[in-house]
PDB file of C-alpha atoms in Angstrom:
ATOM      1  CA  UNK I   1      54.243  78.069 -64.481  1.00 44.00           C
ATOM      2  CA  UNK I   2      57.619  76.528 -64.407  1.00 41.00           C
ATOM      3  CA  UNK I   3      56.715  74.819 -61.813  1.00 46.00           C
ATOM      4  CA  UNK I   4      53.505  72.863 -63.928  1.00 47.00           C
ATOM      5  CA  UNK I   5      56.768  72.251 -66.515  1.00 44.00           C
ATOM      6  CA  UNK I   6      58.357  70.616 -64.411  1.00 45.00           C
ATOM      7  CA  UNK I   7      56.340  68.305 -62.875  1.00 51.00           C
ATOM      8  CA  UNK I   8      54.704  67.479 -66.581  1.00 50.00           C
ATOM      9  CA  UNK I   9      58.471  66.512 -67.738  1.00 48.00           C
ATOM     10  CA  UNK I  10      59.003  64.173 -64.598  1.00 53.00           C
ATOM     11  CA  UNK I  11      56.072  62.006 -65.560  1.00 51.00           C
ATOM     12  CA  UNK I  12      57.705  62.267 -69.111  1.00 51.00           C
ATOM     13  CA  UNK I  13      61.147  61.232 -67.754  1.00 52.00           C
ATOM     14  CA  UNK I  14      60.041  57.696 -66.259  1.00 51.00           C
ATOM     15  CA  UNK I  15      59.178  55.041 -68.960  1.00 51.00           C
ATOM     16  CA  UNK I  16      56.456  53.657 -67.049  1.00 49.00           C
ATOM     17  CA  UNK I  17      54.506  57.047 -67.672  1.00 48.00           C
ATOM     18  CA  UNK I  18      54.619  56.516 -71.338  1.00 56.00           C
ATOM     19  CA  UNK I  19      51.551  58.020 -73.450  1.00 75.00           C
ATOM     20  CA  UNK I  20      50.279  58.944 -69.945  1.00 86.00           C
ATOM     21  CA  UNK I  21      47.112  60.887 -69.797  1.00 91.00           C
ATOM     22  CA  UNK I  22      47.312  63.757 -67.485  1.00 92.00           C
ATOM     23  CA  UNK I  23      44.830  66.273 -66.294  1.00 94.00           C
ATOM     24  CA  UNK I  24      45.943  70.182 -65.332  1.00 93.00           C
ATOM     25  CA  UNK I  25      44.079  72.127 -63.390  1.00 93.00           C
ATOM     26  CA  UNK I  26      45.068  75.841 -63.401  1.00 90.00           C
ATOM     27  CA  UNK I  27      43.864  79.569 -63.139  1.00 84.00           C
ATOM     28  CA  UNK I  28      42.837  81.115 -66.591  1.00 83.00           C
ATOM     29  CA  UNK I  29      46.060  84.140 -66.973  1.00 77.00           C
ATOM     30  CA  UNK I  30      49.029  84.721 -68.815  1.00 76.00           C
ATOM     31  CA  UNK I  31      50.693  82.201 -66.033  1.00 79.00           C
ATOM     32  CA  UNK I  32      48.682  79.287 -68.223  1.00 82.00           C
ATOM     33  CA  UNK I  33      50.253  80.724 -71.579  1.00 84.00           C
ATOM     34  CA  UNK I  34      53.481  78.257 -71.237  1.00 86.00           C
ATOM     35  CA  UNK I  35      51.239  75.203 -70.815  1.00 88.00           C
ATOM     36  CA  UNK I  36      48.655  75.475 -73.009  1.00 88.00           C
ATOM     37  CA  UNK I  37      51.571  76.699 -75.740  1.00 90.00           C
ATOM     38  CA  UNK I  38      53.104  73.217 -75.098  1.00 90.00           C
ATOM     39  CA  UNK I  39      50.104  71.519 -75.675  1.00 89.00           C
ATOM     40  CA  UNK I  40      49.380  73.271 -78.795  1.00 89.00           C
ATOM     41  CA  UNK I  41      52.865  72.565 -80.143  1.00 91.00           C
ATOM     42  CA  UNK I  42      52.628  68.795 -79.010  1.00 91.00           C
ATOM     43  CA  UNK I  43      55.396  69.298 -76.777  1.00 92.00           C
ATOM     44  CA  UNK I  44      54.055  67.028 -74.050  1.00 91.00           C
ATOM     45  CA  UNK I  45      53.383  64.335 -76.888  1.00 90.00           C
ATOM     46  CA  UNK I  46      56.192  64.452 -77.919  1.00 90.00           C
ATOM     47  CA  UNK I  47      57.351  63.001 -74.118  1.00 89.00           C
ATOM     48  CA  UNK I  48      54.661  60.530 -73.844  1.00 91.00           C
ATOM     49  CA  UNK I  49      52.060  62.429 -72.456  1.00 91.00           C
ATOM     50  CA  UNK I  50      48.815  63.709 -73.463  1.00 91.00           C
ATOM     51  CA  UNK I  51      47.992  66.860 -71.636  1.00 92.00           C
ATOM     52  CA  UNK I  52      44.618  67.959 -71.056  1.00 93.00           C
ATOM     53  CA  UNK I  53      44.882  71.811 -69.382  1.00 93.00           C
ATOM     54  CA  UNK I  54      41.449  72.405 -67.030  1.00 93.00           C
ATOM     55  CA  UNK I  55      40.817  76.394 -65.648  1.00 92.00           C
ATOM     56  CA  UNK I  56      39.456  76.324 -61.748  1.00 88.00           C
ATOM     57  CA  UNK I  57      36.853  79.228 -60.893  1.00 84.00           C
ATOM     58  CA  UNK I  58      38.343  79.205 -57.934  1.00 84.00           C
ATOM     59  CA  UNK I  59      41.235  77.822 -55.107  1.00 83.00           C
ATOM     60  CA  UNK I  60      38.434  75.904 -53.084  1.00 84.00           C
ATOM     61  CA  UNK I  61      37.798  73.802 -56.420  1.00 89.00           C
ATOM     62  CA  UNK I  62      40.755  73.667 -57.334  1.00 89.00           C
ATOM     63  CA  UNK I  63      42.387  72.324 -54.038  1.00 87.00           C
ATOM     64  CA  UNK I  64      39.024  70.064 -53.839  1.00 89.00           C
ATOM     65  CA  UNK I  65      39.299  68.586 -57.064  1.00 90.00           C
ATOM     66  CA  UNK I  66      43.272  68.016 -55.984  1.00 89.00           C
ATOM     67  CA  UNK I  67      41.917  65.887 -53.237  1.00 89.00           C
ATOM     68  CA  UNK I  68      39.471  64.033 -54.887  1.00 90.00           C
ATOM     69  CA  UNK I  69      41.572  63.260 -57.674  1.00 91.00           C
ATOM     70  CA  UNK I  70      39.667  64.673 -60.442  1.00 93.00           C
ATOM     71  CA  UNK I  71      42.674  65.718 -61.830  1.00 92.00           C
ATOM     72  CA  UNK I  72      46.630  64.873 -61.194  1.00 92.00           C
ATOM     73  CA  UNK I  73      48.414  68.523 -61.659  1.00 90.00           C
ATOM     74  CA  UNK I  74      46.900  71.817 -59.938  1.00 88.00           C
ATOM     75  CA  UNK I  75      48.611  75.140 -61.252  1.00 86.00           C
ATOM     76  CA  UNK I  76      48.725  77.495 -57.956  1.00 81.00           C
ATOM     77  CA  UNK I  77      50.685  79.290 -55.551  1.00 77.00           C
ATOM     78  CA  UNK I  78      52.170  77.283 -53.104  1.00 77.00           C
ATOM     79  CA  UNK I  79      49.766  78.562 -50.405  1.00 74.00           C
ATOM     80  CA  UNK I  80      47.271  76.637 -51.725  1.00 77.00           C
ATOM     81  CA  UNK I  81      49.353  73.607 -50.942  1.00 80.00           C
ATOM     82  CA  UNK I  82      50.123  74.767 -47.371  1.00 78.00           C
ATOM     83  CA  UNK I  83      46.309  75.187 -46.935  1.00 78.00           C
ATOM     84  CA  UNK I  84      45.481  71.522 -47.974  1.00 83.00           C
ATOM     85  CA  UNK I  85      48.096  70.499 -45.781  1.00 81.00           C
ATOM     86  CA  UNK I  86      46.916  71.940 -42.482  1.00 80.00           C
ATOM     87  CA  UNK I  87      43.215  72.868 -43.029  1.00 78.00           C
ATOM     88  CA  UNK I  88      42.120  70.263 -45.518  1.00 79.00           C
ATOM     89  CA  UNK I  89      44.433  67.810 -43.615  1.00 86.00           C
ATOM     90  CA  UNK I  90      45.524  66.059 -47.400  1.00 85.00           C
ATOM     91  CA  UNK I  91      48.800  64.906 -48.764  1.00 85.00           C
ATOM     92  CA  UNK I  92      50.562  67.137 -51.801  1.00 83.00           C
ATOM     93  CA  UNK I  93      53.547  67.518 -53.052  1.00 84.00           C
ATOM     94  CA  UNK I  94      55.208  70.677 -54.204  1.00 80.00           C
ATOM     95  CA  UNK I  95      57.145  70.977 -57.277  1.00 81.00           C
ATOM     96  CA  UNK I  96      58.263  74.276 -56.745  1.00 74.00           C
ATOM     97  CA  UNK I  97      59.199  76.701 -59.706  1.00 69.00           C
ATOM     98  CA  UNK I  98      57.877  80.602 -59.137  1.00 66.00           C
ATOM     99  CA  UNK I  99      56.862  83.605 -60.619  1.00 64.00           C
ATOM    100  CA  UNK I 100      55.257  87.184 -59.023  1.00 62.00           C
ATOM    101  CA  UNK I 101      52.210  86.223 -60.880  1.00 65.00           C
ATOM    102  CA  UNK I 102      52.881  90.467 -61.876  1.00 77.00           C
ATOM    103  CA  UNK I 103      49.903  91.265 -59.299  1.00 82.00           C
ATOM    104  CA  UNK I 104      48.450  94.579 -58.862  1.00 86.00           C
ATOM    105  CA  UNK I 105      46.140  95.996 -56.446  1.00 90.00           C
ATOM    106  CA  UNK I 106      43.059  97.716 -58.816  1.00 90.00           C
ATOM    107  CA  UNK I 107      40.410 100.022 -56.539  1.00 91.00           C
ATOM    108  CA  UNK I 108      37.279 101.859 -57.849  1.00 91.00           C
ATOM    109  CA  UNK I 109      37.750 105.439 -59.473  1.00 88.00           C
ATOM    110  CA  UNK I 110      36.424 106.955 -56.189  1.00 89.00           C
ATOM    111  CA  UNK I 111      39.240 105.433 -54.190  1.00 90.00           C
ATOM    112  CA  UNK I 112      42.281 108.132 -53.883  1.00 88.00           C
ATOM    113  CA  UNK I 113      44.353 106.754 -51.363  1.00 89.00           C
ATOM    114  CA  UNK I 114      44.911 103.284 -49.076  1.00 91.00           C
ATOM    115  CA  UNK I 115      42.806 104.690 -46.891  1.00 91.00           C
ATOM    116  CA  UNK I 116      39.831 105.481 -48.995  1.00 93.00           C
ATOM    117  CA  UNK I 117      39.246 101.413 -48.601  1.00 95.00           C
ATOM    118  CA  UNK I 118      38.727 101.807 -44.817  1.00 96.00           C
ATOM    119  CA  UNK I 119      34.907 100.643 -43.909  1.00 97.00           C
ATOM    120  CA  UNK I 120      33.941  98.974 -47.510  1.00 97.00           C
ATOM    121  CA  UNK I 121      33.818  95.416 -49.330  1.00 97.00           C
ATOM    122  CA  UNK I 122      37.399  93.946 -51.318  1.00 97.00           C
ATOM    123  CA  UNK I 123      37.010  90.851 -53.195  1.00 95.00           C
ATOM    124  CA  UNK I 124      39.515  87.827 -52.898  1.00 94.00           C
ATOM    125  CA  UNK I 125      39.609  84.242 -54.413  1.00 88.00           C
ATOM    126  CA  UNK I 126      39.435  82.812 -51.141  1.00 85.00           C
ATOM    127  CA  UNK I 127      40.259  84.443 -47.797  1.00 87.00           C
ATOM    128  CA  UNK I 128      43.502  82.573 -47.042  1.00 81.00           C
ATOM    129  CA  UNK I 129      44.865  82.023 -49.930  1.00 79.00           C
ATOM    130  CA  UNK I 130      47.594  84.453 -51.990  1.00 79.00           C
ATOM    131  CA  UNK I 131      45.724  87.234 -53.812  1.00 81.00           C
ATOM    132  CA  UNK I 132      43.853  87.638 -49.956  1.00 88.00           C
ATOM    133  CA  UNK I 133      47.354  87.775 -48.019  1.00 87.00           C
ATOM    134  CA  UNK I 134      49.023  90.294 -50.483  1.00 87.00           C
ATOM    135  CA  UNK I 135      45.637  92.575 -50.247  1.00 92.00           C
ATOM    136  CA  UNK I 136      45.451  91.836 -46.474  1.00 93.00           C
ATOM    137  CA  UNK I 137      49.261  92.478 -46.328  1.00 91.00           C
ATOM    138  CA  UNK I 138      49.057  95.705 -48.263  1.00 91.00           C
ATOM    139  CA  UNK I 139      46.699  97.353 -46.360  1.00 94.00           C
ATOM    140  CA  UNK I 140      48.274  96.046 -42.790  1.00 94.00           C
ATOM    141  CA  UNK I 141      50.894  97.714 -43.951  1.00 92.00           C
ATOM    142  CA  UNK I 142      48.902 101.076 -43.946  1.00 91.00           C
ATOM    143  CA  UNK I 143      47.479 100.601 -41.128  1.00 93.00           C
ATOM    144  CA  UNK I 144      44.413  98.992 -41.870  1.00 96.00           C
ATOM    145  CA  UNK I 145      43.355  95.439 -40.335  1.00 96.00           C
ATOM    146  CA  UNK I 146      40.604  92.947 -41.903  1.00 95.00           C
ATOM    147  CA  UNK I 147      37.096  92.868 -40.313  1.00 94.00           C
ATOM    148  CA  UNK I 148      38.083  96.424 -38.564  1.00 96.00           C
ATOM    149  CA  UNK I 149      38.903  98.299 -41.099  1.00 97.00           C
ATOM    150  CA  UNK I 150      36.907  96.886 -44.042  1.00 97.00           C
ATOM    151  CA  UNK I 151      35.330  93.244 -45.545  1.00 97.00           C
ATOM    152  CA  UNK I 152      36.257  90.695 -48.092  1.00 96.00           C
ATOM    153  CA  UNK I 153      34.131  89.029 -49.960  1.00 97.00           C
ATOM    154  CA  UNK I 154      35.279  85.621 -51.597  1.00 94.00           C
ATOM    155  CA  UNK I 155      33.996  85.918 -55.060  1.00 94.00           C
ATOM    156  CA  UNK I 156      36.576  83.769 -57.183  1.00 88.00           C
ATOM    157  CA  UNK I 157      39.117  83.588 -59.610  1.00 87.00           C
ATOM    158  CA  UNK I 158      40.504  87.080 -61.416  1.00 88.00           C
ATOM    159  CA  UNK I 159      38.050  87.176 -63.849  1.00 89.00           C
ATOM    160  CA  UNK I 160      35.185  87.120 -61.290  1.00 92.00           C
ATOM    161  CA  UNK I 161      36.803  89.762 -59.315  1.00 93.00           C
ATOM    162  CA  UNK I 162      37.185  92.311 -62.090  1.00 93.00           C
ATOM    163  CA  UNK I 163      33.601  90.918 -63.173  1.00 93.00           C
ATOM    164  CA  UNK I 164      32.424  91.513 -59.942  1.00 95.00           C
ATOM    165  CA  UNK I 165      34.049  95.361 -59.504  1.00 93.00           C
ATOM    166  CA  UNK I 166      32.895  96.307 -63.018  1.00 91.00           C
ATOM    167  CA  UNK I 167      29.047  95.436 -62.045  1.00 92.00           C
ATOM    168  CA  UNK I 168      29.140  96.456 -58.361  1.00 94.00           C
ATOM    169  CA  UNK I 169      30.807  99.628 -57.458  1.00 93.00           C
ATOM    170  CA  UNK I 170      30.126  98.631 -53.655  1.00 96.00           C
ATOM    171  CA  UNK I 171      32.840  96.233 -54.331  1.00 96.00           C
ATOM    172  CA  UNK I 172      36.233  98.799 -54.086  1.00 95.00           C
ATOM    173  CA  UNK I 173      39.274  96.806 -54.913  1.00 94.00           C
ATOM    174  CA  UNK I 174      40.631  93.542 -55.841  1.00 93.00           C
ATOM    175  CA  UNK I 175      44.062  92.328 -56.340  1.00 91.00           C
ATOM    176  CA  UNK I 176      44.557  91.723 -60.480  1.00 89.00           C
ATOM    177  CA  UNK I 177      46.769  89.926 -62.542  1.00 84.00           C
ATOM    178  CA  UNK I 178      47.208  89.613 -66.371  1.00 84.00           C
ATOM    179  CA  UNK I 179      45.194  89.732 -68.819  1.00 84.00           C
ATOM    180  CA  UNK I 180      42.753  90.844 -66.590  1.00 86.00           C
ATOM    181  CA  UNK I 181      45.073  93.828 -65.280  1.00 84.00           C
ATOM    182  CA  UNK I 182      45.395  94.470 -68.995  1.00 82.00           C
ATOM    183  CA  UNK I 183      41.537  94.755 -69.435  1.00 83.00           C
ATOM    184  CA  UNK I 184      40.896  96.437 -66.326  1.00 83.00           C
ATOM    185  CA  UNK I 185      43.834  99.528 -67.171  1.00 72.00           C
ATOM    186  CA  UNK I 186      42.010  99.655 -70.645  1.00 65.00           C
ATOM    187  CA  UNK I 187      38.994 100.889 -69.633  1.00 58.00           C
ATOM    188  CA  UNK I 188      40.003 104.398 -68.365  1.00 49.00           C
ATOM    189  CA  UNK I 189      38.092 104.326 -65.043  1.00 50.00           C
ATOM    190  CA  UNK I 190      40.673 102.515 -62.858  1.00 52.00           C
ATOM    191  CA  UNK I 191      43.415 102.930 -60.939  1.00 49.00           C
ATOM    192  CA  UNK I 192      46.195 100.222 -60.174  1.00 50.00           C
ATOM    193  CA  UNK I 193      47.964 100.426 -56.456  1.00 48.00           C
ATOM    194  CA  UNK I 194      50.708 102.310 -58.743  1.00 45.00           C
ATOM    195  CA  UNK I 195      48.821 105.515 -59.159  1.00 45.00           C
ATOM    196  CA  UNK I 196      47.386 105.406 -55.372  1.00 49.00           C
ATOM    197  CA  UNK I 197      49.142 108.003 -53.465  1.00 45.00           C
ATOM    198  CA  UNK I 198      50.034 105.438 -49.983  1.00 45.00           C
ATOM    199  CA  UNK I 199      50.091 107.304 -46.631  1.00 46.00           C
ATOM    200  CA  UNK I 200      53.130 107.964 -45.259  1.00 43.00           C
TER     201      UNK I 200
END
């Protein structure tokens, strides 16, 4: 989120940018709670800007809308960036700031272990973008490989992922970040990767 901040307060900085209209484009999460507080507050007025925060379903709209200009600002992690770059073949620029983004890997109550995932469906954003490579990671890491092992289906943002798990029970894991961690824990019939026992 810092990293939105920052970019916002260089258009601020240069006089030319006065009273500057601005569109954001960023994931719905507690990461968008800093922006959308400053434009409550009339921070970003306050520096000559007028702010107006978009939510993306999704990293392919978001890095298409990037492209196209719909909107000057995208909220993401910097793989999304590296992924216009080389796939998309478009010019970005980073203005880098960071967070974890306090991810956790949430499974279906039938799944005990890493394991347990071998030979079923996981749903990511997009398959090369960060929520995929921490879940592919993960499980790599315990010995499980994608399209070997098990699938993943490219269903969207976090709040279609925990959508999709709580209707389809086909659908075993996802990774999660807040609030929808927070939603997903408060129902009673998940797990988070913290209460998986991992294989040795």
């Amino acid at each position: 989120m810092l990293r939105v901040l920052l970019a916002l307060f260089c258009f601020a900085a240069c006089p030319a940018w006065a009273q500057t209209a601005l569109k954001v484009k960023m994931f719905p999460g507690a990461q968008a709670l800093p922006a959308l507080a400053a434009a409550q507050e009339g921070i970003f007025e306050r520096h000559g800007l007028k702010v107006e925060i978009l939510f993306t379903a999704n990293s392919d709209e978001q890095r298409a809308g990037l492209a196209k200009g719909e909107f000057e600002i995208a909220q993401a992690a910097v793989d999304n960036a590296v992924a216009m770059v080389e796939l998309a073949k478009e010019d970005v620029v980073i203005v880098t700031g960071g967070d974890s983004s306090m991810n956790e890997l949430f499974v279906q109550p039938d799944i005990a272990t890493l394991r347990d995932l071998k030979g079923h469906t996981l749903l990511v954003d997009a398959p090369d973008t960060a929520y995929a490579l921490q879940l592919k990671k993960i499980l790599l890491m315990n010995g499980l490989k994608e399209g070997v092992d098990y699938k993943i289906h490219p269903i969207g943002g976090t709040g279609l992922r925990l959508k999709g798990m709580r209707e389809n029970k086909d659908y075993k894991a996802a990774m999660l970040n807040p609030p929808f961690s927070l939603q997903a824990g408060s129902w009673g019939e998940w797990l988070s990767e913290r209460s998986i026992s991992l294989p040795p």
